[in-house]
PDB file of C-alpha atoms and ligand atoms in Angstrom:
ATOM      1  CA  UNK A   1      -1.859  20.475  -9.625  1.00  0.00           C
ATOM      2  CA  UNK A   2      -4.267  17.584  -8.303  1.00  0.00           C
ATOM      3  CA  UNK A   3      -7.169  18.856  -5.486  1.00  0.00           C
ATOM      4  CA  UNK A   4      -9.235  16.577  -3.963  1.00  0.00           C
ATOM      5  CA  UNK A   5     -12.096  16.431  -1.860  1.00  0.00           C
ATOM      6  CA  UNK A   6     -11.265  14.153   0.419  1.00  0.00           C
ATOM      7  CA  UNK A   7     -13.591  14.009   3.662  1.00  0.00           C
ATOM      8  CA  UNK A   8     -11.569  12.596   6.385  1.00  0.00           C
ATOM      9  CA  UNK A   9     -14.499  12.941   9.087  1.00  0.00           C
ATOM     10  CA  UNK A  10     -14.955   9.093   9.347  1.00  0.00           C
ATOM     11  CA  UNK A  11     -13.122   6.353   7.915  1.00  0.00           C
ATOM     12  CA  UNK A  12     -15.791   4.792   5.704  1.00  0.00           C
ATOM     13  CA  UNK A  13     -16.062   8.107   3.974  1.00  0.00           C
ATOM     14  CA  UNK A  14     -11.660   8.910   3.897  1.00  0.00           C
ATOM     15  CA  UNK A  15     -11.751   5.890   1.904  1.00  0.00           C
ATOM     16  CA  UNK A  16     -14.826   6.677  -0.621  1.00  0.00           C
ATOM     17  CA  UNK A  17     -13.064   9.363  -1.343  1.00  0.00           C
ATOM     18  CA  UNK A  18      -9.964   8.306  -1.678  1.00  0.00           C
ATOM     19  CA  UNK A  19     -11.269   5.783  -4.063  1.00  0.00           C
ATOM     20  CA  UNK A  20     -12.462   8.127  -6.297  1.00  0.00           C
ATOM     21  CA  UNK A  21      -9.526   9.793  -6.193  1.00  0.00           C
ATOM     22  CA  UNK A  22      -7.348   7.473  -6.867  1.00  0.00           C
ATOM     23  CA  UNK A  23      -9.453   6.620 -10.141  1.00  0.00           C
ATOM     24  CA  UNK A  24      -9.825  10.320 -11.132  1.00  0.00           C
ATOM     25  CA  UNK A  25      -5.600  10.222 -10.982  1.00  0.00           C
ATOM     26  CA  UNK A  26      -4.655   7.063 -13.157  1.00  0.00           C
ATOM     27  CA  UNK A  27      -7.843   6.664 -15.447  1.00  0.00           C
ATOM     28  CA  UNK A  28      -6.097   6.827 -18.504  1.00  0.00           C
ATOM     29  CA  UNK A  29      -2.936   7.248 -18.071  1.00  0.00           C
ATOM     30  CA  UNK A  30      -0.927   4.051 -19.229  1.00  0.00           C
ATOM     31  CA  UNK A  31       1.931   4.786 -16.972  1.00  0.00           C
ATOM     32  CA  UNK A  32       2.004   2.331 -14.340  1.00  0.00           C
ATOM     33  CA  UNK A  33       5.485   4.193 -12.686  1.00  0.00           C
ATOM     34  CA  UNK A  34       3.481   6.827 -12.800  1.00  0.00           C
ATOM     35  CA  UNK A  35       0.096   5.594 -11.087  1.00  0.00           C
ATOM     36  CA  UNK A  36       2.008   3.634  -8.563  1.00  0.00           C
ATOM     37  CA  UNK A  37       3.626   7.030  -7.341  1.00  0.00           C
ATOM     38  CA  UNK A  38       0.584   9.154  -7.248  1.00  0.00           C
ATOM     39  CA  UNK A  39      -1.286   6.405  -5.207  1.00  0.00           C
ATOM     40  CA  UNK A  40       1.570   5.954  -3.258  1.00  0.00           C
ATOM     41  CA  UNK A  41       1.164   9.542  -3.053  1.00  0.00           C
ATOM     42  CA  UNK A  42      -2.926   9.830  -2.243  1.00  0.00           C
ATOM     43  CA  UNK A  43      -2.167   7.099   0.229  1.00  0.00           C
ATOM     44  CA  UNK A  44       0.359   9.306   2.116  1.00  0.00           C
ATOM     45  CA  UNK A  45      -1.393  12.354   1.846  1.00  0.00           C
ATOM     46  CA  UNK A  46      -4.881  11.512   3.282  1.00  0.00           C
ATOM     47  CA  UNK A  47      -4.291   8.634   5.447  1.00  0.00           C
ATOM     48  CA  UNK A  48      -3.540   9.496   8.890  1.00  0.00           C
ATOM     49  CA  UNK A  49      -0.531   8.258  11.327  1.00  0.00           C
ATOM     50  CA  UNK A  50       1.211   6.479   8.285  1.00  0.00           C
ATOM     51  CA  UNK A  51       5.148   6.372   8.371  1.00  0.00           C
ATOM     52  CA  UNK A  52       5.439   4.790   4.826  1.00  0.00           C
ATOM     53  CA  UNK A  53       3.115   3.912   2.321  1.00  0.00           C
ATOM     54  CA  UNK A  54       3.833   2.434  -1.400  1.00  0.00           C
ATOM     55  CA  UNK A  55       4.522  -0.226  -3.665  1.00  0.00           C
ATOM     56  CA  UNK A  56       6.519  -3.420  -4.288  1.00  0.00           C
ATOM     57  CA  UNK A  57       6.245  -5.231  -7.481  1.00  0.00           C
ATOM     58  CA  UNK A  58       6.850  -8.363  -8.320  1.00  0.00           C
ATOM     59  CA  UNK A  59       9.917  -8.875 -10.728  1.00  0.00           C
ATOM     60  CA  UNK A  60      10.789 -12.236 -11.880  1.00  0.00           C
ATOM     61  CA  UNK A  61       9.488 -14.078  -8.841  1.00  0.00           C
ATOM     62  CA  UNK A  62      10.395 -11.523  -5.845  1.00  0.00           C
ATOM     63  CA  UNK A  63       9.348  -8.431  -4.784  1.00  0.00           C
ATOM     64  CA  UNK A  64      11.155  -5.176  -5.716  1.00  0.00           C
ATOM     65  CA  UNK A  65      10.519  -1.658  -3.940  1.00  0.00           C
ATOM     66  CA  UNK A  66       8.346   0.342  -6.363  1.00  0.00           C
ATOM     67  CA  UNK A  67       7.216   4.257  -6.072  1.00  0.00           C
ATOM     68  CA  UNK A  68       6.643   5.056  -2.010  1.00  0.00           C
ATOM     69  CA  UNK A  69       6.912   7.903   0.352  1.00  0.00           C
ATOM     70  CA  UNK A  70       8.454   7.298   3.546  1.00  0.00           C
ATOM     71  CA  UNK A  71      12.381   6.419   4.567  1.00  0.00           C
ATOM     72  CA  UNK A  72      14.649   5.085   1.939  1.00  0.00           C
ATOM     73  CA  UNK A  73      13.242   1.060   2.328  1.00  0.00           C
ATOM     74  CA  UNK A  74      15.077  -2.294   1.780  1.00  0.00           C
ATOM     75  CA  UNK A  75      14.570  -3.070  -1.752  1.00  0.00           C
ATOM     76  CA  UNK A  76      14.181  -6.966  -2.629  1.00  0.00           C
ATOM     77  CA  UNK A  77      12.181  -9.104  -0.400  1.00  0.00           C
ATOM     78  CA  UNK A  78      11.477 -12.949  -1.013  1.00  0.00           C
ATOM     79  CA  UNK A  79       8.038 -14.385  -1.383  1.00  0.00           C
ATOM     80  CA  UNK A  80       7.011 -15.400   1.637  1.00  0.00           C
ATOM     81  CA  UNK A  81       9.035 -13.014   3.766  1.00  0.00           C
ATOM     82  CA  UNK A  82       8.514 -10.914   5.790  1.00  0.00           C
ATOM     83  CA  UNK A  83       4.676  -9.329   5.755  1.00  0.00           C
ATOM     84  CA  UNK A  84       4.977  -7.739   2.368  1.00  0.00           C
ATOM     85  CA  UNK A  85       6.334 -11.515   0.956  1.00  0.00           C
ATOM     86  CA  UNK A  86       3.779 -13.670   3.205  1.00  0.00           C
ATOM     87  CA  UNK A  87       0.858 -11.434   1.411  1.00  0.00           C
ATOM     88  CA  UNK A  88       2.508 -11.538  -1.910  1.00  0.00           C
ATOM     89  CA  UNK A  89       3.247 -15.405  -1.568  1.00  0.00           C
ATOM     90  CA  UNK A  90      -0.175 -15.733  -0.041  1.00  0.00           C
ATOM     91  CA  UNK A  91      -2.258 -13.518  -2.377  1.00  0.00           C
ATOM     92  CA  UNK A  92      -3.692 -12.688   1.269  1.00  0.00           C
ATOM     93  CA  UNK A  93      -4.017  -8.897   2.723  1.00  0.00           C
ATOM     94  CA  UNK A  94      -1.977  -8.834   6.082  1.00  0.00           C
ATOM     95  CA  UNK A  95      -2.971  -6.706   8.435  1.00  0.00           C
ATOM     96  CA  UNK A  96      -0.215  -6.756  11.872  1.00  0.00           C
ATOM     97  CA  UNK A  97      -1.587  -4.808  14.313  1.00  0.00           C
ATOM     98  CA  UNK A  98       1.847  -5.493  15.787  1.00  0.00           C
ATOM     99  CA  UNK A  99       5.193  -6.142  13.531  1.00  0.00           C
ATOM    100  CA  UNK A 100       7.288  -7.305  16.500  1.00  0.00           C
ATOM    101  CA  UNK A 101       4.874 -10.475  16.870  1.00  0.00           C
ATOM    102  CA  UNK A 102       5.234 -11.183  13.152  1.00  0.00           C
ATOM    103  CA  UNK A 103       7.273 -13.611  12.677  1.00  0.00           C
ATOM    104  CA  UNK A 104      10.167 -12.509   9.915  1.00  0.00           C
ATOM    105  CA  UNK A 105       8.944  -8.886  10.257  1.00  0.00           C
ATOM    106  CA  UNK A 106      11.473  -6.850   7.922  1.00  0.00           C
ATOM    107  CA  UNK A 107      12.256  -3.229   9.942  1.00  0.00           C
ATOM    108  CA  UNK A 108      12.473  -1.032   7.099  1.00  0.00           C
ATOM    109  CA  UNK A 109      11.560   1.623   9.512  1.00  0.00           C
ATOM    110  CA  UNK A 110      12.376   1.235  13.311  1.00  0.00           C
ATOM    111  CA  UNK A 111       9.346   3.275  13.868  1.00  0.00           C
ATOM    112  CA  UNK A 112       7.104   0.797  12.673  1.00  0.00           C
ATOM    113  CA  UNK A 113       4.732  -0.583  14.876  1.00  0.00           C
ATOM    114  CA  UNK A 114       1.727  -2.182  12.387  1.00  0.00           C
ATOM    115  CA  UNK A 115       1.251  -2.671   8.980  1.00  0.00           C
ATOM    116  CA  UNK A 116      -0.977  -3.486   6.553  1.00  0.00           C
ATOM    117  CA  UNK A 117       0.108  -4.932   2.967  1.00  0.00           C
ATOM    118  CA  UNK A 118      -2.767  -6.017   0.004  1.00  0.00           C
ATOM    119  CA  UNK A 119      -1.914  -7.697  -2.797  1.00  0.00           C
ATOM    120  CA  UNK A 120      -2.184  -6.275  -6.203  1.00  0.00           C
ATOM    121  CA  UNK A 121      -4.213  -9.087  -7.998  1.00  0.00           C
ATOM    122  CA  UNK A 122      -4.286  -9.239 -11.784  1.00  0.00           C
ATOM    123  CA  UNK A 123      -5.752 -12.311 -13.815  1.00  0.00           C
ATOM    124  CA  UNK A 124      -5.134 -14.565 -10.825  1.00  0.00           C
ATOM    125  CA  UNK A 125      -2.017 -13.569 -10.142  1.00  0.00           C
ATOM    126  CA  UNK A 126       0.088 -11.559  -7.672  1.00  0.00           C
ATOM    127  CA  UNK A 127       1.858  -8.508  -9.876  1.00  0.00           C
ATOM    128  CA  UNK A 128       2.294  -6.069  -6.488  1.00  0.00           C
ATOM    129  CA  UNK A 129       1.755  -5.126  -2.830  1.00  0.00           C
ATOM    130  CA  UNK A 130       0.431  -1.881  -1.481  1.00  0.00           C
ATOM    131  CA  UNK A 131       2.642  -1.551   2.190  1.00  0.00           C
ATOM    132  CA  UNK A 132       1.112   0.746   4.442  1.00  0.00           C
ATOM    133  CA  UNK A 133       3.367   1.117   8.183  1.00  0.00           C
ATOM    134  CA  UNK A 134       2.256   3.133  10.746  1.00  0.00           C
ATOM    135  CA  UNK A 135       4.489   4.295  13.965  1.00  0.00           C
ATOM    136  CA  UNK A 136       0.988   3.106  16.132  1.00  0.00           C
ATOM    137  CA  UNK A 137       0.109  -0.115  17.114  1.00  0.00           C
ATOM    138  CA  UNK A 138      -3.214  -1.922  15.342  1.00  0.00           C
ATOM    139  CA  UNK A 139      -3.565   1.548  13.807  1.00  0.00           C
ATOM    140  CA  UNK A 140      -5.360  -0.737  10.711  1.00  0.00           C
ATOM    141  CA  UNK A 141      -9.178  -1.427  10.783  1.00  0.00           C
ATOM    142  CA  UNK A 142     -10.822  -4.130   8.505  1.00  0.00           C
ATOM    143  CA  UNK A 143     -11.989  -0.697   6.952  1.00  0.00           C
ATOM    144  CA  UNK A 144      -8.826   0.526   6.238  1.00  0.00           C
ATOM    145  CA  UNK A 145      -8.044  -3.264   4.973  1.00  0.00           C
ATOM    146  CA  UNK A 146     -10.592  -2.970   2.625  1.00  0.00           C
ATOM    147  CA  UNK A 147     -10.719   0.449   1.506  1.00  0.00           C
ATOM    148  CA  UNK A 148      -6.947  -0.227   0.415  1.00  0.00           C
ATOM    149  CA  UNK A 149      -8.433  -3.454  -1.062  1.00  0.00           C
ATOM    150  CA  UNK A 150     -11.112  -1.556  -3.284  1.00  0.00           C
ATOM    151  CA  UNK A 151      -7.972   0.590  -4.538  1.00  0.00           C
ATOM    152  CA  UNK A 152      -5.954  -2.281  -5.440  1.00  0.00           C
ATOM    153  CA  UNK A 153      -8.388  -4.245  -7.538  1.00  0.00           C
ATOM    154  CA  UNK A 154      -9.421  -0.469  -9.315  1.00  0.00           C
ATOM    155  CA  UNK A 155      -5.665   0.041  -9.997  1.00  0.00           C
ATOM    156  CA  UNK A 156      -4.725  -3.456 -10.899  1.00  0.00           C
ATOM    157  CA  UNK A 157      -4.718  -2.784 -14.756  1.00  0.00           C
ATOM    158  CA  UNK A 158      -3.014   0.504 -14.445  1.00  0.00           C
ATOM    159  CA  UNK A 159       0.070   0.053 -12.961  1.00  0.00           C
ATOM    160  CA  UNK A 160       1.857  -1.860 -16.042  1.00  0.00           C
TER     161      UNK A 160
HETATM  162  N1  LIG B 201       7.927  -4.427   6.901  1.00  0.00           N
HETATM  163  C1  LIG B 201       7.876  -4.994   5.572  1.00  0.00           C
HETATM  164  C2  LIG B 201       9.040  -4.567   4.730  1.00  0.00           C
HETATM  165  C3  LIG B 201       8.775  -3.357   3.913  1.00  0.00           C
HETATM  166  S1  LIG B 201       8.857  -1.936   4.766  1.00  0.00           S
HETATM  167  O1  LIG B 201       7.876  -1.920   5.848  1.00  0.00           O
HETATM  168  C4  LIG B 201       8.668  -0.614   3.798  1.00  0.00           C
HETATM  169  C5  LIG B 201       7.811  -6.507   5.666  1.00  0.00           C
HETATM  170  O2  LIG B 201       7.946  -7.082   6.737  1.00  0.00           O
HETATM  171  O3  LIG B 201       7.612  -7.123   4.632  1.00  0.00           O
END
């Protein structure tokens, strides 16, 4: 069993923590299945007002659902479609305070009112997207944007 301290009194401190956790949980371990699903995990855990969080990854030039918790997800999505393919094809974080204005949204989750997706960016190149949807609109701060961004360059190498 994994405990963490993770202080969730502000958000600048939720994601130190989480940070650190999330390097405590894959530092050496060269499963990337396996680090993918317990940040997936972390993410789900200590992030507030989140109705899916996880992974795509990108297999032979789209993206394919990886580890997540949430609702059962669509499971191939195009570069440059929807939010998880515009950041992918983009190599851009997205951050929607409001799907329904994004244009080529994909409803995974009717519930989903914003989202944030960051690229997973390994020697130049796009190999994944961390998808975070939450059931509130613009629940995503440039904090939150970046705090997910700090986890996806630590976890770049570890997720195969
Ligand atoms: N909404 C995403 C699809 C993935 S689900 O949210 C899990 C998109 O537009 O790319």
């Amino acid at each position: 069993m994994y405990a963490f301290a993770v202080d969730s009194a502000d958000t600048a401190a939720l994601h130190c923590d989480l940070l650190q956790a999330a390097d405590a949980i894959t530092a050496g371990e060269p499963d990337g299945i396996a680090n993918m699903a317990n940040v997936a995990a972390l993410l789900w855990q200590y992030l507030p007002d989140l109705n899916w969080a996880g992974f795509y990854r990108m297999v032979d030039g789209e993206l394919v659902l990886g580890p997540f918790q949430g609702k059962p997800a669509c499971i191939r999505i195009p570069l440059g479609k929807g939010v998880c393919g515009t950041a992918a094809a983009s190599g851009q974080s997205q951050r929607v305070a409001d799907v329904h204005a994004f244009p080529g949204h994909i409803a995974c989750d009717a519930a989903s009112a914003s989202e944030l997706v960051v690229p997973v960016v390994r020697d130049g190149a796009v190999v994944a997207v961390i998808d975070l949807d939450s059931p509130s609109p613009a629940r995503f701060a440039l904090e939150d944007q970046e705090g997910v961004e700090a986890i996806a360059a630590l976890i770049a190498t570890r997720i195969g």
